[in-house]
Amino acid sequence: MTRVLRQRLAALEMPVDGAAITPLSGGDSGAGLWRVDGATPFIVKRDTPERVAGEADGLRALGAVCRKLIVPEVLAEDGDLLIMQALESTGKRDGAALGEGLRQLHRDSRDADAGHGWSRDNACGLTPQPNAPLADGRAFQRDRRLLPLMRGCHERDVLDAALAGRVERAADSLERWLEQAPSSLVHGDLWSGNVLFTPQGPAIIDPAVYRHYPDVDVAMLTLFGGPGDAFFEAYWDGDRPADWERREALFQLYPLLNHLYLFGGTYRHGVARAADRILAG
């Protein structure tokens, strides 16, 4: 593969002569991933052309709006190959900078007329993500996020009928407690592994972008750990939603269903707990 990769990169006029090519972990998506270290290091991802196009589209969309978060530049795109700027991680966390950067992204991309969704479908991990826009964010969350994955999990026999019914009741409750709000551009899969702390500041990678409630990104950051108090102080700036526990449960339910769909019953308890938190109010 390395020889073929060098040939393809050379055809794209990427600098590969004498460069070291190192395989990296592709994460949950199963994509091939390499780092090319030459005069200017870069990352190469190999995936289906549809997924490559979706990720490139998301990186460009985020890069056009983010002023305080670093987004890898798309250097080239060729069918099943995506070539991106390489970022260096220091490992030194700066929760306040991440919070301020995410706040800037969500604030500056808010648009009451844009609707909820995106101009194209993409993927969250290995799961296709339907993004056909809807004017009402509650309807989008129910009909484009929760119910399709609930049905998919039920069809795979990883979600029993009783719990599927609780998820459906939670989805049907949204108009009774969640306000309609303008949409913001969201990263869409902002777990801690998709945040890098570079010498220049926090960076976000591997997006699954669409326009929706900004809580999507905040809830995802708290799902498998937490970004720390400094993050929340910077992000909310003293304006934490009064119903955050319920909102957090709602916007964690979709990724939990996605993990249940992909990886099976280990995530059933998380789905049940989130649905119950939503229904309890």
Tab-separated table of C-alpha atoms in Angstrom:
chain	number	residue	atom	x	y	z
A	1	MET	CA	0.000	0.000	0.000
A	2	THR	CA	2.855	2.406	0.781
A	3	ARG	CA	4.192	2.212	-2.800
A	4	VAL	CA	0.744	2.817	-4.296
A	5	LEU	CA	0.121	5.631	-1.818
A	6	ARG	CA	3.388	7.324	-2.803
A	7	GLN	CA	2.420	7.099	-6.473
A	8	ARG	CA	-1.018	8.580	-5.874
A	9	LEU	CA	0.343	11.384	-3.704
A	10	ALA	CA	3.000	12.195	-6.279
A	11	ALA	CA	0.287	12.430	-8.944
A	12	LEU	CA	-1.423	15.004	-6.722
A	13	GLU	CA	1.875	16.901	-6.509
A	14	MET	CA	2.187	16.256	-2.795
A	15	PRO	CA	5.828	16.208	-1.539
A	16	VAL	CA	6.679	12.537	-0.917
A	17	ASP	CA	10.283	12.172	-2.157
A	18	GLY	CA	12.308	10.968	0.819
A	19	ALA	CA	9.344	11.380	3.173
A	20	ALA	CA	8.609	8.784	5.861
A	21	ILE	CA	5.094	7.330	5.756
A	22	THR	CA	3.818	6.027	9.103
A	23	PRO	CA	0.505	4.153	9.545
A	24	LEU	CA	-1.745	5.581	12.266
A	25	SER	CA	-4.849	4.293	13.980
A	26	GLY	CA	-7.981	5.067	11.978
A	27	GLY	CA	-10.268	5.082	15.032
A	28	ASP	CA	-13.835	3.751	15.003
A	29	SER	CA	-14.405	4.569	11.339
A	30	GLY	CA	-12.027	1.850	10.153
A	31	ALA	CA	-10.420	4.268	7.681
A	32	GLY	CA	-6.802	3.931	6.631
A	33	LEU	CA	-4.689	6.701	8.126
A	34	TRP	CA	-1.079	7.693	7.515
A	35	ARG	CA	1.251	10.505	8.512
A	36	VAL	CA	3.681	11.669	5.842
A	37	ASP	CA	6.767	13.375	7.273
A	38	GLY	CA	8.704	15.356	4.719
A	39	ALA	CA	9.444	19.039	4.411
A	40	THR	CA	5.808	19.762	5.320
A	41	PRO	CA	4.080	16.981	7.296
A	42	PHE	CA	0.548	16.005	6.336
A	43	ILE	CA	-2.073	13.363	7.091
A	44	VAL	CA	-3.643	11.022	4.544
A	45	LYS	CA	-6.978	9.307	5.170
A	46	ARG	CA	-8.367	6.577	2.911
A	47	ASP	CA	-12.092	5.896	3.102
A	48	THR	CA	-15.069	5.599	0.790
A	49	PRO	CA	-15.359	8.524	-1.640
A	50	GLU	CA	-18.671	9.528	-0.026
A	51	ARG	CA	-17.176	9.651	3.453
A	52	VAL	CA	-14.069	11.467	2.231
A	53	ALA	CA	-16.211	14.102	0.518
A	54	GLY	CA	-18.368	14.500	3.638
A	55	GLU	CA	-15.387	14.986	5.940
A	56	ALA	CA	-13.679	17.412	3.570
A	57	ASP	CA	-16.906	19.407	3.340
A	58	GLY	CA	-17.133	19.528	7.133
A	59	LEU	CA	-13.532	20.630	7.606
A	60	ARG	CA	-13.972	23.435	5.090
A	61	ALA	CA	-17.223	24.567	6.713
A	62	LEU	CA	-15.658	24.676	10.181
A	63	GLY	CA	-12.491	26.325	8.901
A	64	ALA	CA	-14.539	29.120	7.352
A	65	VAL	CA	-16.168	29.996	10.690
A	66	CYS	CA	-13.685	29.094	13.448
A	67	ARG	CA	-11.486	31.958	14.572
A	68	LYS	CA	-10.346	30.572	17.937
A	69	LEU	CA	-10.252	26.843	17.204
A	70	ILE	CA	-7.801	25.308	14.769
A	71	VAL	CA	-9.251	23.175	11.977
A	72	PRO	CA	-6.921	21.114	9.741
A	73	GLU	CA	-6.680	22.548	6.250
A	74	VAL	CA	-7.789	20.264	3.413
A	75	LEU	CA	-4.765	20.079	1.114
A	76	ALA	CA	-6.192	17.726	-1.506
A	77	GLU	CA	-9.101	15.378	-2.120
A	78	ASP	CA	-9.017	12.539	-4.638
A	79	GLY	CA	-11.773	9.930	-4.593
A	80	ASP	CA	-11.027	7.745	-1.580
A	81	LEU	CA	-8.092	9.891	-0.367
A	82	LEU	CA	-8.251	12.951	1.853
A	83	ILE	CA	-4.996	14.858	2.459
A	84	MET	CA	-4.983	17.210	5.433
A	85	GLN	CA	-2.641	19.459	7.326
A	86	ALA	CA	-0.830	17.607	10.136
A	87	LEU	CA	-1.292	19.037	13.625
A	88	GLU	CA	1.074	18.540	16.532
A	89	SER	CA	-0.437	17.692	19.932
A	90	THR	CA	1.260	18.879	23.111
A	91	GLY	CA	-1.122	16.985	25.385
A	92	LYS	CA	-1.390	20.096	27.590
A	93	ARG	CA	-5.098	20.772	28.033
A	94	ASP	CA	-6.518	24.299	27.943
A	95	GLY	CA	-10.198	23.935	28.780
A	96	ALA	CA	-10.814	27.666	28.862
A	97	ALA	CA	-9.470	28.140	25.320
A	98	LEU	CA	-11.564	25.209	24.096
A	99	GLY	CA	-14.675	26.661	25.731
A	100	GLU	CA	-14.112	30.125	24.304
A	101	GLY	CA	-13.379	28.712	20.853
A	102	LEU	CA	-16.490	26.550	20.790
A	103	ARG	CA	-18.581	29.462	22.051
A	104	GLN	CA	-17.268	31.629	19.207
A	105	LEU	CA	-18.061	28.925	16.626
A	106	HIS	CA	-21.627	28.462	17.844
A	107	ARG	CA	-22.321	32.177	18.336
A	108	ASP	CA	-20.930	33.371	15.022
A	109	SER	CA	-22.622	30.644	12.970
A	110	ARG	CA	-26.084	31.086	14.512
A	111	ASP	CA	-28.710	31.810	11.858
A	112	ALA	CA	-32.449	31.916	12.465
A	113	ASP	CA	-33.189	31.395	8.760
A	114	ALA	CA	-30.856	28.496	8.004
A	115	GLY	CA	-32.941	25.665	9.445
A	116	HIS	CA	-31.626	22.520	11.107
A	117	GLY	CA	-29.648	20.047	9.036
A	118	TRP	CA	-27.087	20.276	6.251
A	119	SER	CA	-26.876	20.459	2.492
A	120	ARG	CA	-25.632	16.874	2.246
A	121	ASP	CA	-25.760	13.678	4.248
A	122	ASN	CA	-22.542	12.538	5.928
A	123	ALA	CA	-21.584	10.013	8.599
A	124	CYS	CA	-21.018	9.832	12.353
A	125	GLY	CA	-18.403	7.148	12.809
A	126	LEU	CA	-19.483	4.324	10.521
A	127	THR	CA	-23.157	5.274	10.677
A	128	PRO	CA	-24.739	7.191	7.786
A	129	GLN	CA	-26.134	10.487	9.076
A	130	PRO	CA	-29.229	11.915	7.317
A	131	ASN	CA	-29.197	15.709	7.278
A	132	ALA	CA	-32.136	16.807	5.109
A	133	PRO	CA	-32.993	20.192	6.647
A	134	LEU	CA	-36.092	20.929	8.708
A	135	ALA	CA	-37.191	24.329	9.986
A	136	ASP	CA	-37.976	23.050	13.485
A	137	GLY	CA	-35.042	21.747	15.514
A	138	ARG	CA	-37.262	19.511	17.638
A	139	ALA	CA	-38.580	17.762	14.530
A	140	PHE	CA	-35.023	17.429	13.194
A	141	GLN	CA	-33.777	15.828	16.404
A	142	ARG	CA	-36.702	13.403	16.445
A	143	ASP	CA	-37.002	12.528	12.741
A	144	ARG	CA	-33.382	12.750	11.552
A	145	ARG	CA	-31.581	11.576	14.671
A	146	LEU	CA	-33.435	9.634	17.368
A	147	LEU	CA	-36.115	7.658	15.544
A	148	PRO	CA	-33.990	6.374	12.618
A	149	LEU	CA	-31.321	5.064	14.988
A	150	MET	CA	-33.898	3.693	17.416
A	151	ARG	CA	-35.419	1.669	14.557
A	152	GLY	CA	-31.997	0.567	13.361
A	153	CYS	CA	-31.041	-0.673	16.838
A	154	HIS	CA	-34.365	-2.503	17.175
A	155	GLU	CA	-33.852	-4.170	13.791
A	156	ARG	CA	-30.393	-5.325	14.913
A	157	ASP	CA	-31.927	-6.815	18.093
A	158	VAL	CA	-29.786	-4.655	20.376
A	159	LEU	CA	-32.794	-2.628	21.577
A	160	ASP	CA	-35.862	-4.379	22.990
A	161	ALA	CA	-39.395	-3.168	22.333
A	162	ALA	CA	-39.879	-1.734	25.822
A	163	LEU	CA	-36.782	0.467	25.690
A	164	ALA	CA	-37.512	1.420	22.075
A	165	GLY	CA	-40.881	2.657	23.295
A	166	ARG	CA	-39.234	4.808	25.974
A	167	VAL	CA	-36.890	6.322	23.392
A	168	GLU	CA	-39.864	7.046	21.135
A	169	ARG	CA	-41.774	8.719	23.987
A	170	ALA	CA	-38.708	10.832	24.768
A	171	ALA	CA	-38.497	11.855	21.105
A	172	ASP	CA	-42.204	12.702	21.024
A	173	SER	CA	-41.894	14.890	24.143
A	174	LEU	CA	-39.593	17.534	22.679
A	175	GLU	CA	-42.193	20.146	21.707
A	176	ARG	CA	-43.439	20.122	25.319
A	177	TRP	CA	-40.189	21.302	26.881
A	178	LEU	CA	-37.452	22.143	24.343
A	179	GLU	CA	-37.705	25.592	22.816
A	180	GLN	CA	-37.379	26.143	19.085
A	181	ALA	CA	-34.120	28.022	18.513
A	182	PRO	CA	-31.904	29.245	15.672
A	183	SER	CA	-29.417	26.651	14.488
A	184	SER	CA	-25.641	26.867	14.755
A	185	LEU	CA	-22.958	24.992	12.883
A	186	VAL	CA	-21.917	22.048	15.059
A	187	HIS	CA	-18.939	19.713	14.802
A	188	GLY	CA	-21.334	16.815	15.315
A	189	ASP	CA	-18.960	14.225	16.830
A	190	LEU	CA	-17.021	16.230	19.399
A	191	TRP	CA	-15.870	13.555	21.817
A	192	SER	CA	-12.522	14.088	23.539
A	193	GLY	CA	-10.635	12.057	20.916
A	194	ASN	CA	-11.579	14.619	18.279
A	195	VAL	CA	-10.008	17.479	20.241
A	196	LEU	CA	-6.277	18.141	20.005
A	197	PHE	CA	-4.336	20.626	22.102
A	198	THR	CA	-1.641	22.032	19.857
A	199	PRO	CA	1.058	24.646	20.564
A	200	GLN	CA	-1.172	27.163	18.738
A	201	GLY	CA	-4.320	26.278	20.729
A	202	PRO	CA	-7.171	23.738	20.702
A	203	ALA	CA	-7.974	22.019	17.411
A	204	ILE	CA	-10.984	19.966	16.316
A	205	ILE	CA	-10.776	17.073	13.843
A	206	ASP	CA	-12.966	14.358	12.214
A	207	PRO	CA	-16.202	16.364	11.975
A	208	ALA	CA	-19.712	15.152	11.161
A	209	VAL	CA	-21.106	18.646	10.662
A	210	TYR	CA	-24.647	19.937	10.415
A	211	ARG	CA	-26.643	22.857	11.797
A	212	HIS	CA	-28.557	22.261	15.039
A	213	TYR	CA	-28.690	23.177	18.710
A	214	PRO	CA	-25.135	23.931	19.931
A	215	ASP	CA	-25.812	21.656	22.932
A	216	VAL	CA	-24.914	18.799	20.532
A	217	ASP	CA	-21.201	19.530	20.905
A	218	VAL	CA	-21.224	20.319	24.624
A	219	ALA	CA	-23.150	17.152	25.511
A	220	MET	CA	-20.809	15.037	23.403
A	221	LEU	CA	-17.794	16.438	25.248
A	222	THR	CA	-19.304	15.312	28.566
A	223	LEU	CA	-20.357	11.841	27.402
A	224	PHE	CA	-17.054	10.003	27.883
A	225	GLY	CA	-15.452	12.153	30.563
A	226	GLY	CA	-15.578	15.911	30.952
A	227	PRO	CA	-13.778	18.980	29.627
A	228	GLY	CA	-13.400	20.518	33.102
A	229	ASP	CA	-14.759	23.527	34.952
A	230	ALA	CA	-12.640	26.036	33.014
A	231	PHE	CA	-14.308	24.911	29.783
A	232	PHE	CA	-17.818	25.501	31.124
A	233	GLU	CA	-16.917	28.844	32.667
A	234	ALA	CA	-15.619	30.036	29.294
A	235	TYR	CA	-18.340	28.452	27.155
A	236	TRP	CA	-21.395	29.502	29.156
A	237	ASP	CA	-19.915	32.718	30.579
A	238	GLY	CA	-22.333	32.498	33.509
A	239	ASP	CA	-25.331	31.615	31.317
A	240	ARG	CA	-25.706	27.869	31.920
A	241	PRO	CA	-29.133	26.598	30.766
A	242	ALA	CA	-31.461	26.007	33.726
A	243	ASP	CA	-32.509	22.644	32.275
A	244	TRP	CA	-29.023	21.513	31.307
A	245	GLU	CA	-29.321	18.010	32.821
A	246	ARG	CA	-32.329	17.266	30.613
A	247	ARG	CA	-30.754	18.858	27.528
A	248	GLU	CA	-27.526	16.970	28.140
A	249	ALA	CA	-29.435	13.685	28.293
A	250	LEU	CA	-31.285	14.500	25.072
A	251	PHE	CA	-28.183	15.349	23.070
A	252	GLN	CA	-26.313	12.352	24.468
A	253	LEU	CA	-29.101	9.975	23.455
A	254	TYR	CA	-28.214	10.119	19.750
A	255	PRO	CA	-24.502	9.206	20.173
A	256	LEU	CA	-25.462	6.552	22.723
A	257	LEU	CA	-27.891	5.013	20.235
A	258	ASN	CA	-25.163	5.212	17.613
A	259	HIS	CA	-22.746	3.326	19.880
A	260	LEU	CA	-25.435	0.772	20.653
A	261	TYR	CA	-26.064	0.349	16.924
A	262	LEU	CA	-22.361	-0.097	16.146
A	263	PHE	CA	-21.045	-1.957	19.183
A	264	GLY	CA	-23.976	-3.681	20.824
A	265	GLY	CA	-25.476	-4.149	24.250
A	266	THR	CA	-22.763	-2.522	26.373
A	267	TYR	CA	-24.422	0.821	25.638
A	268	ARG	CA	-27.994	-0.244	26.413
A	269	HIS	CA	-27.808	1.039	29.984
A	270	GLY	CA	-26.640	4.470	28.795
A	271	VAL	CA	-29.529	4.669	26.339
A	272	ALA	CA	-32.007	3.709	29.057
A	273	ARG	CA	-30.611	6.224	31.525
A	274	ALA	CA	-30.686	9.077	28.987
A	275	ALA	CA	-34.262	8.284	27.905
A	276	ASP	CA	-35.388	8.159	31.542
A	277	ARG	CA	-33.712	11.510	32.333
A	278	ILE	CA	-35.557	13.109	29.414
A	279	LEU	CA	-38.914	11.635	30.437
A	280	ALA	CA	-38.428	12.555	34.114
A	281	GLY	CA	-38.039	16.228	33.205
